[in-house]
Coordinates of N, CA and C and ligand atoms in Angstrom, one line a residue:
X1 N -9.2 15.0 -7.6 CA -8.5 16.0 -6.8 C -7.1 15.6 -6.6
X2 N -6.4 16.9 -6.6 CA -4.9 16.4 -6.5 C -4.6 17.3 -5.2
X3 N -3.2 16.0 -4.8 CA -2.6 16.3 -3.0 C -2.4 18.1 -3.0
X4 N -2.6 19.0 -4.0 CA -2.3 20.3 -3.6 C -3.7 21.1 -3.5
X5 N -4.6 20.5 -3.8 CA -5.8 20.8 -3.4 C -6.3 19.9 -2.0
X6 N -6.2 20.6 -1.2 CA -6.2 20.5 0.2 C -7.6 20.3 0.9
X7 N -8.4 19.0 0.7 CA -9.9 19.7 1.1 C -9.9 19.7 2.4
X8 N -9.3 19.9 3.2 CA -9.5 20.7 5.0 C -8.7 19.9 5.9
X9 N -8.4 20.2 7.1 CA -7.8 19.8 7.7 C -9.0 18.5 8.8
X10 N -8.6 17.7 10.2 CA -9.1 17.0 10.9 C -9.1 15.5 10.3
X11 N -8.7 15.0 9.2 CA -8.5 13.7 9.0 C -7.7 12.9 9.9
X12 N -6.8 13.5 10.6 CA -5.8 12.7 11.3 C -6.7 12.1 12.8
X13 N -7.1 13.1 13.1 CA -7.9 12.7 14.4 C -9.1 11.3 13.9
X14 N -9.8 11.7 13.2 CA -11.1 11.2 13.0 C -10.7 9.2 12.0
X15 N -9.4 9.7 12.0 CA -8.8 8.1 10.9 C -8.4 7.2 12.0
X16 N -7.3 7.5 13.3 CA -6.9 7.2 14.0 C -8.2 6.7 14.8
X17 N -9.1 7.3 15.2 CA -10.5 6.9 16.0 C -10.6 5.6 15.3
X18 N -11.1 5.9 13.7 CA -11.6 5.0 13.3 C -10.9 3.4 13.1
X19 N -9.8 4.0 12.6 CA -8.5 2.9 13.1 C -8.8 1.9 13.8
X20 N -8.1 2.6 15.1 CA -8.9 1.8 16.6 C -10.4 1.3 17.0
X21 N -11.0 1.8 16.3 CA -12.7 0.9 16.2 C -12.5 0.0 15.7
X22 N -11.8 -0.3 14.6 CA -11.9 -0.8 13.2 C -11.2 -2.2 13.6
X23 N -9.8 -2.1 14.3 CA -9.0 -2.5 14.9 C -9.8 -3.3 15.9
X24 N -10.5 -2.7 17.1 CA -10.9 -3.8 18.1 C -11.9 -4.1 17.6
X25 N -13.2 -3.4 17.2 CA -13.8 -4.1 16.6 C -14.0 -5.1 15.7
X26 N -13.8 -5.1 14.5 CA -13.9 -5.8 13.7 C -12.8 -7.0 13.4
X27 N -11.5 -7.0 14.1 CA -10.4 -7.7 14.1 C -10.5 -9.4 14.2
X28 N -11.9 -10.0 15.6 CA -12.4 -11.1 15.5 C -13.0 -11.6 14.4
X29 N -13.6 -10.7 14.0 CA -15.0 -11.1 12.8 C -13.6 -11.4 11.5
X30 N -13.0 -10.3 11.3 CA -12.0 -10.7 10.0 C -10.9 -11.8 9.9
X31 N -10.9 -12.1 11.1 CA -10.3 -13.5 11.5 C -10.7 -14.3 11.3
X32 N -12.0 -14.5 11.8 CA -12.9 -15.3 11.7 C -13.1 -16.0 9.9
X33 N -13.5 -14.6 9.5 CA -13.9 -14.9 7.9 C -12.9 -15.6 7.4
X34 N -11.1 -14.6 7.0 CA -10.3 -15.3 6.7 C -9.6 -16.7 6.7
X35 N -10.0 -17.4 8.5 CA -9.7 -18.5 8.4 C -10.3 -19.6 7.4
X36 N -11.9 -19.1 7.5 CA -12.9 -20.1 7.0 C -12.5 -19.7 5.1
X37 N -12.0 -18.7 4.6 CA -11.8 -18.8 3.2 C -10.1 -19.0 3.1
X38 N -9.4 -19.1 4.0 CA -8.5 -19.8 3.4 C -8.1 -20.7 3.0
X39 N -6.9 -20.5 1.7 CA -6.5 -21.8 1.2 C -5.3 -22.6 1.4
X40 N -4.6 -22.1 2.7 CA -3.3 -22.4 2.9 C -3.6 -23.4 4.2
X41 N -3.0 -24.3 4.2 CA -3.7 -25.0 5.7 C -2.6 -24.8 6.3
X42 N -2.3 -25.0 7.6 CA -1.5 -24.3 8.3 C 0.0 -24.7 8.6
X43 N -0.3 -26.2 8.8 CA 0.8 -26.5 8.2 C 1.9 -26.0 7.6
X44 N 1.2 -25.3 6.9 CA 2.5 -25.0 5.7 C 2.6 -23.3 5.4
X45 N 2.2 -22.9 6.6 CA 1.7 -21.5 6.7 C 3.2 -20.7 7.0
X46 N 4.5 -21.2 6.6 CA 5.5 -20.4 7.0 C 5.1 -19.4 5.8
X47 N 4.9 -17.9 6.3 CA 5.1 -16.8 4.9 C 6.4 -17.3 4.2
X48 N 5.5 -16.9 2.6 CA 7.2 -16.4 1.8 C 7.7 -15.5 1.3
X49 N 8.4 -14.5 1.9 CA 9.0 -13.3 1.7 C 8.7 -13.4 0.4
X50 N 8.6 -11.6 0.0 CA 8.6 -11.4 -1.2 C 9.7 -11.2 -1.9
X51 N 10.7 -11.4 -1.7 CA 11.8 -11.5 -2.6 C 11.6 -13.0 -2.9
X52 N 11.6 -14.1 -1.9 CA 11.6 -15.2 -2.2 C 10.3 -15.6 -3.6
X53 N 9.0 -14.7 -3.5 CA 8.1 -14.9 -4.5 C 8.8 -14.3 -5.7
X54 N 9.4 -12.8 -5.4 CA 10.2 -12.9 -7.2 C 11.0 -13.7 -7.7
X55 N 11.5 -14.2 -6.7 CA 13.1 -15.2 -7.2 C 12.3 -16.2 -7.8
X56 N 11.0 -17.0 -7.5 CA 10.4 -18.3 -7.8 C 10.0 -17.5 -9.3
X57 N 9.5 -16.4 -9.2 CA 8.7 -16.0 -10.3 C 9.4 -15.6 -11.4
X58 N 11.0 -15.4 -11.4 CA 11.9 -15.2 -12.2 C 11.9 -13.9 -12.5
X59 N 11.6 -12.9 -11.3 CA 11.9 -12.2 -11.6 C 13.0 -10.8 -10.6
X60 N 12.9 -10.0 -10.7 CA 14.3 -9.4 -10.2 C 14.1 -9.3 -9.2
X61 N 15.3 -9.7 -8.5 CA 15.7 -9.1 -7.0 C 15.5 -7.8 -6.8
X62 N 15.4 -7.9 -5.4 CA 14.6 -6.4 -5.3 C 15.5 -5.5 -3.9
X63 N 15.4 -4.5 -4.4 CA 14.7 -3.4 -3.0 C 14.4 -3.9 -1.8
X64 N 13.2 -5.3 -2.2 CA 12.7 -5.2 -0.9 C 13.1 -6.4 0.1
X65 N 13.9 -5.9 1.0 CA 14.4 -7.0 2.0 C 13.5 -8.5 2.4
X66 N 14.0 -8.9 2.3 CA 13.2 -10.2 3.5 C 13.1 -9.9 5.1
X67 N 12.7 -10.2 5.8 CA 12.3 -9.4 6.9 C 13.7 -9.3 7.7
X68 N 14.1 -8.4 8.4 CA 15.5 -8.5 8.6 C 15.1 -8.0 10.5
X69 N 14.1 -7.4 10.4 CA 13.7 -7.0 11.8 C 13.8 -5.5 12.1
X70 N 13.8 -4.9 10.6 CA 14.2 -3.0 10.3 C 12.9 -2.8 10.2
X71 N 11.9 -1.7 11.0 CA 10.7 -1.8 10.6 C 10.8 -1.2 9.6
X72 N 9.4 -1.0 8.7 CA 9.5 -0.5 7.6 C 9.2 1.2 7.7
X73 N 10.3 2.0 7.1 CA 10.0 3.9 7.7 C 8.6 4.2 6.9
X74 N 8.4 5.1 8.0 CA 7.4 5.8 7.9 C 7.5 6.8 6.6
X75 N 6.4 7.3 6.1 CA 6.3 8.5 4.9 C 4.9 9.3 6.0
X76 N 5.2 10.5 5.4 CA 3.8 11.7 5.6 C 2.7 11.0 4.9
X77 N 1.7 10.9 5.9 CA 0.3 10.5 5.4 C -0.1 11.4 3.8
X78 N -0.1 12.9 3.9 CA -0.5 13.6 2.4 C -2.2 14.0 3.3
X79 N -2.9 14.7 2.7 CA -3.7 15.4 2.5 C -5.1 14.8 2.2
X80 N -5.3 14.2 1.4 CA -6.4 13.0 0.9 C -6.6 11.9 1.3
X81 N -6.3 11.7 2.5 CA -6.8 10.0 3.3 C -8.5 10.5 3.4
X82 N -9.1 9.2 3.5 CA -10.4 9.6 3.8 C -10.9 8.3 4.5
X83 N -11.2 8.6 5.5 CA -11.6 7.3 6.9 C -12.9 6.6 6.3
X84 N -13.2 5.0 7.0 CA -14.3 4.5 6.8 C -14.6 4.5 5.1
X85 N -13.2 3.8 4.8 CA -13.0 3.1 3.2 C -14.0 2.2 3.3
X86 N -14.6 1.2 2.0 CA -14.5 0.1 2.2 C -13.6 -1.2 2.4
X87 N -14.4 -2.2 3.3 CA -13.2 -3.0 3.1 C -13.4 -4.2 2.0
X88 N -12.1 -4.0 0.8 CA -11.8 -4.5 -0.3 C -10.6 -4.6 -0.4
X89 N -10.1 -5.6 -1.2 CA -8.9 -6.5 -1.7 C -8.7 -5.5 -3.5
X90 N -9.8 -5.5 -3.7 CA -9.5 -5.2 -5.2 C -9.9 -4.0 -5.2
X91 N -9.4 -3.3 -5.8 CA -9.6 -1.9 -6.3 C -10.4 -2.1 -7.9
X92 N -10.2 -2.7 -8.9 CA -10.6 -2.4 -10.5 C -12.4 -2.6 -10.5
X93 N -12.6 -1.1 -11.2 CA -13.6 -0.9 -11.2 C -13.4 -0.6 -12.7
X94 N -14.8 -0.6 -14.0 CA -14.8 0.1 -15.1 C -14.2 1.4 -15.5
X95 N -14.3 2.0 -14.6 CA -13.6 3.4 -14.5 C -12.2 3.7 -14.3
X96 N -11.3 2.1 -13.9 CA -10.0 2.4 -13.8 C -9.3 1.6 -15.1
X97 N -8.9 2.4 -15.7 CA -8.5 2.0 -17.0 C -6.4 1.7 -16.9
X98 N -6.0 2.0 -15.9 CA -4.5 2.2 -15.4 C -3.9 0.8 -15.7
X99 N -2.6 0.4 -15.7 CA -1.7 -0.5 -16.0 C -1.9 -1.6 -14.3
X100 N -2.6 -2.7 -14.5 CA -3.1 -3.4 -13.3 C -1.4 -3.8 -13.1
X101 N -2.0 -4.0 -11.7 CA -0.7 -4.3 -10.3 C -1.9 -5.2 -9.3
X102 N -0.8 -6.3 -9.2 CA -1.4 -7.0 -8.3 C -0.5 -7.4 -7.5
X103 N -0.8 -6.6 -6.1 CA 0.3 -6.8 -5.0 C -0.1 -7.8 -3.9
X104 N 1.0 -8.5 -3.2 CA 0.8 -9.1 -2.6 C 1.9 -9.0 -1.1
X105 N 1.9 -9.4 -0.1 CA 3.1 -9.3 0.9 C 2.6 -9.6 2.1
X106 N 3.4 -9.5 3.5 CA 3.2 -10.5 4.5 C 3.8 -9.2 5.3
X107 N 3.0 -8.8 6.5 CA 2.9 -8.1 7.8 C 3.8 -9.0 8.7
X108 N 5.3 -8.3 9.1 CA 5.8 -9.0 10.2 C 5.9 -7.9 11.3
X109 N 6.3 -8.3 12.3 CA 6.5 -7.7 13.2 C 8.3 -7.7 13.9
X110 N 9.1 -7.0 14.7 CA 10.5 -6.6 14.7 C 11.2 -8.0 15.0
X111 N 10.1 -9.0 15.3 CA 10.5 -10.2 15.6 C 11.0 -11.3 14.6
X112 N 9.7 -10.5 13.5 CA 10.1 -11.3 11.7 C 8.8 -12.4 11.8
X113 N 7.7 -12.4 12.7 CA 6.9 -13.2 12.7 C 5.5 -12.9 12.3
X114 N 5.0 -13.6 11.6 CA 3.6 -12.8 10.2 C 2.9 -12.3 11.6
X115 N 1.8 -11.0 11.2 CA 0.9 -10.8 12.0 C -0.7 -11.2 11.2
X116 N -1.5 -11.6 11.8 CA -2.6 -11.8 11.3 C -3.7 -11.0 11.8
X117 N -4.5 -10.6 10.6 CA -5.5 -9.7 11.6 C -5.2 -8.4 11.1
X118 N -3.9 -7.7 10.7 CA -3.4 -6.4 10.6 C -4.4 -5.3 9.9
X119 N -4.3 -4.3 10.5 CA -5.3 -2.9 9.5 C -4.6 -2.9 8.2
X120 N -5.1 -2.9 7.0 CA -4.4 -2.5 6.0 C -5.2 -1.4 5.4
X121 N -4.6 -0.2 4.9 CA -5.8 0.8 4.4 C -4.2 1.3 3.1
X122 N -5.2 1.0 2.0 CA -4.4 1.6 1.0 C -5.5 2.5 0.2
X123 N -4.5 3.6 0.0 CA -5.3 4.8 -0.9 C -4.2 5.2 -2.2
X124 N -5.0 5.5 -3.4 CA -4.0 6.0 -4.6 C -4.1 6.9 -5.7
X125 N -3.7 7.8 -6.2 CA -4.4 8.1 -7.4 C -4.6 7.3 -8.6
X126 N -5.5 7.8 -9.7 CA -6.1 6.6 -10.6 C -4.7 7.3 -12.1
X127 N -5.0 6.5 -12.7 CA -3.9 6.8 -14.3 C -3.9 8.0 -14.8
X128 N -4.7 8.9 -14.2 CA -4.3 10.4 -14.4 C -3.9 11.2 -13.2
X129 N -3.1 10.4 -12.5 CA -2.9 11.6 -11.1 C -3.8 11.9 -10.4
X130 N -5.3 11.8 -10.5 CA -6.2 12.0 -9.8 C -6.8 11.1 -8.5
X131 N -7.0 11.6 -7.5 CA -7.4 10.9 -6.2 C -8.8 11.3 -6.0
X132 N -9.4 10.2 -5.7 CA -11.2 10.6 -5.8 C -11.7 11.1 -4.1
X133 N -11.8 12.1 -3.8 CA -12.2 12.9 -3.0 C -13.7 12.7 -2.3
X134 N -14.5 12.7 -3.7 CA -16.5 12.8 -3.3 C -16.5 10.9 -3.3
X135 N -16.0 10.0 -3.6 CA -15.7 8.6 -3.2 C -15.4 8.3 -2.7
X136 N -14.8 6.8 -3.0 CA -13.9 5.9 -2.7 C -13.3 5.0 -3.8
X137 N -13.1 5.4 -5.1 CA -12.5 5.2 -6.2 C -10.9 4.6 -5.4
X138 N -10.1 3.5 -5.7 CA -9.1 3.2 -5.2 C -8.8 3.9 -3.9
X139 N -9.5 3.7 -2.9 CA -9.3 3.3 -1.5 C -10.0 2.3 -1.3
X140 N -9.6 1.6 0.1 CA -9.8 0.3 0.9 C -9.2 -0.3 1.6
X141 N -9.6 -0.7 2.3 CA -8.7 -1.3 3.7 C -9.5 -2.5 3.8
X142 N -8.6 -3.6 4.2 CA -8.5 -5.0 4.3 C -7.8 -5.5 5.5
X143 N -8.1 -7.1 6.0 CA -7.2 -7.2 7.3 C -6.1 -8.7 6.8
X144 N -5.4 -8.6 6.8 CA -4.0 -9.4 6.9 C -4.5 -10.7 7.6
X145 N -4.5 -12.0 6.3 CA -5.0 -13.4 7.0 C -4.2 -14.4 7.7
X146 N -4.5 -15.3 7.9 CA -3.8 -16.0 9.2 C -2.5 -16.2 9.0
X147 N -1.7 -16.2 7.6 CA -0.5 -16.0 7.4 C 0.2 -14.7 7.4
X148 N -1.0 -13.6 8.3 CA -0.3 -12.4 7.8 C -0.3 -11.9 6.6
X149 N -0.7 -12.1 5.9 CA -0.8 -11.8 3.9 C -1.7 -11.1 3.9
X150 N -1.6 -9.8 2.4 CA -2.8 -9.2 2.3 C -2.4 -9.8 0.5
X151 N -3.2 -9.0 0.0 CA -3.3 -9.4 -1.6 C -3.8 -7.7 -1.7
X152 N -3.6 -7.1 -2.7 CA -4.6 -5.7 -3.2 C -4.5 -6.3 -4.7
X153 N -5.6 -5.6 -5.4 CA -5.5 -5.5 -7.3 C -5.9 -4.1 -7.7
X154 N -4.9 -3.5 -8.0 CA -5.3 -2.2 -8.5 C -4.6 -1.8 -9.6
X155 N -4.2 -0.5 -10.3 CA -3.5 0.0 -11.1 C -2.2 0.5 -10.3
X156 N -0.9 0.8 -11.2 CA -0.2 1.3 -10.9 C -0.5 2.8 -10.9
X157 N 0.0 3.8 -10.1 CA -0.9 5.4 -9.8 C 0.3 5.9 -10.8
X158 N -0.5 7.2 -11.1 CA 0.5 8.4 -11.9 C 1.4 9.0 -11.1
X159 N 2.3 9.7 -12.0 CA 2.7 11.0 -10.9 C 1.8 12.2 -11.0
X160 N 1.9 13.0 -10.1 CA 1.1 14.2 -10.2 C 2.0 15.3 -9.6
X161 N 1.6 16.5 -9.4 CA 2.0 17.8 -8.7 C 1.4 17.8 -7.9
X162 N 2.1 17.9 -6.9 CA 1.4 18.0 -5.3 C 1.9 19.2 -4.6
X163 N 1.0 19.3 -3.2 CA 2.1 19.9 -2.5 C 3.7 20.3 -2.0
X164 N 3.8 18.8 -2.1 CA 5.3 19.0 -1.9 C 5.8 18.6 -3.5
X165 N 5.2 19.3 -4.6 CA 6.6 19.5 -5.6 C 5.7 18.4 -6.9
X166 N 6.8 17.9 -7.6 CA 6.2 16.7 -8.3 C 6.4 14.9 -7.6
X167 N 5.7 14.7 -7.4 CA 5.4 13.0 -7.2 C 5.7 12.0 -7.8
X168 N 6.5 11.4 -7.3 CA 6.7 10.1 -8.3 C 5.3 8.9 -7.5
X169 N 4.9 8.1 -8.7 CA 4.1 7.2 -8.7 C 4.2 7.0 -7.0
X170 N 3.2 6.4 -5.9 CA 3.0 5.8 -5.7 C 1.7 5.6 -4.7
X171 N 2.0 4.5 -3.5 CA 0.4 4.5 -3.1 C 0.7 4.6 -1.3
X172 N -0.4 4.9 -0.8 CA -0.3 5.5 0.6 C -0.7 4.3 1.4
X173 N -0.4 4.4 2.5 CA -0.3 2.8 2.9 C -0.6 2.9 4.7
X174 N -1.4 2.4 5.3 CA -1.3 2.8 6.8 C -1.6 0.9 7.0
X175 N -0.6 0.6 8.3 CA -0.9 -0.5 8.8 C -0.3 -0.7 10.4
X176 N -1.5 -1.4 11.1 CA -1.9 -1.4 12.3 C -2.3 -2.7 12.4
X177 N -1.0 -3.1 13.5 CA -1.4 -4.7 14.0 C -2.7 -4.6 15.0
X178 N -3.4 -5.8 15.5 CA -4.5 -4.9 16.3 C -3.6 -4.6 18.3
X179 N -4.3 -3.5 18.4 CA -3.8 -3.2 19.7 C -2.0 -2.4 19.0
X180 N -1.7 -2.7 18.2 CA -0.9 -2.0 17.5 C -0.8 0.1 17.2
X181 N 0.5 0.4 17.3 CA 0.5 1.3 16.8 C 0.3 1.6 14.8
X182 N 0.0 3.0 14.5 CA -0.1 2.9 13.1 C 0.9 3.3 12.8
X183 N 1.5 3.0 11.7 CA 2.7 2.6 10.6 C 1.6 3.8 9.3
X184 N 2.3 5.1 9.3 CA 1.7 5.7 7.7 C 3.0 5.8 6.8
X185 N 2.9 4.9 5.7 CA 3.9 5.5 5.0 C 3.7 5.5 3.3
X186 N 4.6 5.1 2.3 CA 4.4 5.1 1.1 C 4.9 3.9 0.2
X187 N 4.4 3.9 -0.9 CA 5.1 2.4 -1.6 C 5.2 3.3 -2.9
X188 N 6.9 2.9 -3.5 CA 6.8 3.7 -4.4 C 7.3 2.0 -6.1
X189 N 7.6 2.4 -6.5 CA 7.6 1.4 -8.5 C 9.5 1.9 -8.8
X190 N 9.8 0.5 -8.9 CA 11.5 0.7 -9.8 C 11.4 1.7 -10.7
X191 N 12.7 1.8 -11.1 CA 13.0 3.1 -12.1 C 12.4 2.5 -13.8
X192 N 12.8 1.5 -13.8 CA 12.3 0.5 -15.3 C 11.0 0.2 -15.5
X193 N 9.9 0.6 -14.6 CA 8.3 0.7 -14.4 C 8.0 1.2 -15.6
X194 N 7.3 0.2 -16.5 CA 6.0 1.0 -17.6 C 5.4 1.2 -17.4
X195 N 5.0 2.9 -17.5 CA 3.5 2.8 -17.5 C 3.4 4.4 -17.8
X196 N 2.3 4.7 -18.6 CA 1.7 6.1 -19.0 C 3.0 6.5 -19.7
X197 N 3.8 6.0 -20.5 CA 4.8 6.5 -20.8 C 5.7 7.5 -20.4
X198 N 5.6 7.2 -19.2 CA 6.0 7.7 -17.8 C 7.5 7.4 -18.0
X199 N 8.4 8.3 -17.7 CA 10.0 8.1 -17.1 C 10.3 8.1 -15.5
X200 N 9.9 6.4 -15.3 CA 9.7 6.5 -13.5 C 10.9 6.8 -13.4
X201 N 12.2 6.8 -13.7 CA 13.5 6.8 -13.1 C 13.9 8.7 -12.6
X202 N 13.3 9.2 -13.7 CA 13.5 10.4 -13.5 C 12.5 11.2 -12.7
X203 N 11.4 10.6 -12.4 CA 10.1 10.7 -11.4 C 10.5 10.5 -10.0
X204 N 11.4 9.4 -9.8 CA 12.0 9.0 -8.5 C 13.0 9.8 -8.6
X205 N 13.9 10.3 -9.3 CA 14.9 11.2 -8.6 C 14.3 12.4 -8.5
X206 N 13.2 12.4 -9.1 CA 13.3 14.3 -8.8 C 11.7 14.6 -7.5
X207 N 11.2 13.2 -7.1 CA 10.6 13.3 -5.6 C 11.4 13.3 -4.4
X208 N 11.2 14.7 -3.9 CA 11.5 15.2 -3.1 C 11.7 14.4 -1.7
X209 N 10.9 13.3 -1.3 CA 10.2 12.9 -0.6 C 10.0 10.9 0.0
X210 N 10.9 10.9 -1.1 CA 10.9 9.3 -1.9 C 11.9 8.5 -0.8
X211 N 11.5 7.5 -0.5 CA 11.9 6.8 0.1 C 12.5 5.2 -0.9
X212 N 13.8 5.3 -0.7 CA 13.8 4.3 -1.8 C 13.7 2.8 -1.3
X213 N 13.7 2.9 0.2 CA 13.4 1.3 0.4 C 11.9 0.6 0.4
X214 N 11.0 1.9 -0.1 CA 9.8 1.5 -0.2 C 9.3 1.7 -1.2
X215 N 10.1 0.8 -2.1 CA 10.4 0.2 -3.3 C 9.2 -1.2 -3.3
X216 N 8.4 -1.4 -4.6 CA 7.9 -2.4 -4.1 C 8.7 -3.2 -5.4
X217 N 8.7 -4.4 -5.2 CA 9.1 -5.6 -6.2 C 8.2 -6.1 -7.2
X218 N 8.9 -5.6 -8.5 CA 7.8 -5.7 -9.3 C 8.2 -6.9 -10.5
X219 N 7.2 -7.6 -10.5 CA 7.7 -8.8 -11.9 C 6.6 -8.6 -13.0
X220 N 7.3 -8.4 -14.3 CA 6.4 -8.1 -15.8 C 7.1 -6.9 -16.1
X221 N 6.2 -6.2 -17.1 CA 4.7 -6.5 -17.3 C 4.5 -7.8 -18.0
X222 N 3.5 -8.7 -17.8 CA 3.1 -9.8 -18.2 C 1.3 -9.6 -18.5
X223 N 1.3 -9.9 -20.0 CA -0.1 -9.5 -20.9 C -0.6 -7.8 -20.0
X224 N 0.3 -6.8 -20.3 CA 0.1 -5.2 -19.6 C 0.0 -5.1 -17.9
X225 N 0.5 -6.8 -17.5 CA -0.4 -6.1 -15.7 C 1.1 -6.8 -15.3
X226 N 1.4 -5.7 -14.0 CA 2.3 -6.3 -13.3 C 2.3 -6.9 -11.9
X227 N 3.0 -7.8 -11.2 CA 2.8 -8.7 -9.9 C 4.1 -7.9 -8.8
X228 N 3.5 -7.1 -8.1 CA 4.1 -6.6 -6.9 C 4.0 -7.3 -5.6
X229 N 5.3 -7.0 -5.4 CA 5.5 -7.7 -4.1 C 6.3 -6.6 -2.4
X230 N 5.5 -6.6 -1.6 CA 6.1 -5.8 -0.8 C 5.8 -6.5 0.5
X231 N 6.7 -6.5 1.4 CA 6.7 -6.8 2.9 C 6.4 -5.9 4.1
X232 N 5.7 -5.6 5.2 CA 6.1 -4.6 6.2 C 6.6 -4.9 7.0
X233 N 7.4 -4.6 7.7 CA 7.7 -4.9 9.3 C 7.5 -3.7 10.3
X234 N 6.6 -4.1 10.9 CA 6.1 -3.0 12.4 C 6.0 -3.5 13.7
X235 N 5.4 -2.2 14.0 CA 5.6 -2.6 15.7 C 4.7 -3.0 16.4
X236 N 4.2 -3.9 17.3 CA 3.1 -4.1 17.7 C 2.6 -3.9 18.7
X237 N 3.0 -3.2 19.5 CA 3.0 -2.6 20.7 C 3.0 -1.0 20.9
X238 N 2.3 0.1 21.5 CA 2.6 1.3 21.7 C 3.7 1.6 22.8
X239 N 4.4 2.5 21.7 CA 5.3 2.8 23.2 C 5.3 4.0 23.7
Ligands
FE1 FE1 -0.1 11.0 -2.9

């Protein structure tokens, strides 16, 4: 299904609820797990920006700031969120055949200090513009581990025709410290992005909608898959 096929309104109420369940409830338990499978001991648990991971990785400086204490802007949620995702890190399933992206980044807050625990819910369409509607085909939400870090593995998304016009590539993104307000925005791919023999440069100028600081940092392609890098900074407090 594509964002101009509209299957009904009430998602915003019923995501938010779930959010906040999701959020107080489950926030201990995913703490919990995370500490006991991590591999970073704490010591040495300063996050490292993701620019600092491209620069080590050799690859381009980016778009994406190091945390400077700007949160990161908001984009319109779109039409096809769908609440009570699973919670997964990886998206690749047999059915997604798309140019893999494996992103990684670190939840700060206005203070620049990792949050741990954080809601992550990423949704996208698959290498044909398509967003799975009667699933959960690339959606998932995950919680941000004691360093604040999430990881996702998925494909890079198409563009498609949407409501608002044509779309350049990217993926929808909501994040919620716990007790936190929600952060809905978008992550969009440089203009030099391969993929579907796609002309991202000219996809990004002609979305309507595009936010160019939510640019993610991309290093490759390396053997077809590329390593994204993006940071958030939000708020952790309602005001
Ligand atoms: Fe979309």
């Amino acid at each position: 299904m594509r964002e101009d096929d509209d299957p009904g309104s009430g998602h915003t109420r019923s995501r938010r609820a779930f959010i906040r369940a999701s959020s107080m409830g489950m926030t201990a338990a995913a703490l919990a797990a995370t500490g006991a499978a991590s591999v970073a001991p704490a010591a040495s648990a300063a996050p490292v920006t993701a620019v600092e991971r491209a620069r080590r990785a050799g690859g381009r400086l980016s778009v994406t700031p190091a945390c400077d204490g700007h949160e990161t802007p908001a984009a319109m949620e779109g039409p096809l969120f769908k609440p009570e995702s699973p919670e997964r890190g990886d998206f690749i399933t047999p059915a997604i055949r798309g140019v893999r992206l494996d992103l990684t980044g670190v939840v700060y807050d206005t203070g620049c200090s990792p949050q741990p625990g954080t809601l992550m819910e990423f949704w996208q369409c698959d290498q044909n513009g398509d967003y799975d509607t009667s699933g959960f085909s690339l959606r998932g939400h995950q919680y941000t581990d004691r360093r604040g870090a999430f990881r996702l593995t998925t494909i890079i998304p198409r563009d498609y025709w949407g409501r608002w016009g044509k779309r350049a590539p990217h993926i929808h993104t909501q994040v919620q410290t716990p007790g936190g307000p929600v952060l809905i925005t978008q992550l969009y791919f440089p203009d030099d992005t391969q993929a579907y023999g796609r002309d991202f440069a000219a996809l990004n100028a002609g979305d309507g909608i595009i936010n160019r600081s939510c640019t993610i940092t991309l290093s490759g392609p390396e053997d077809g898959a590329y390593t994204g890098a993006f940071d958030f900074v939000v708020k952790t407090t309602v005001q």
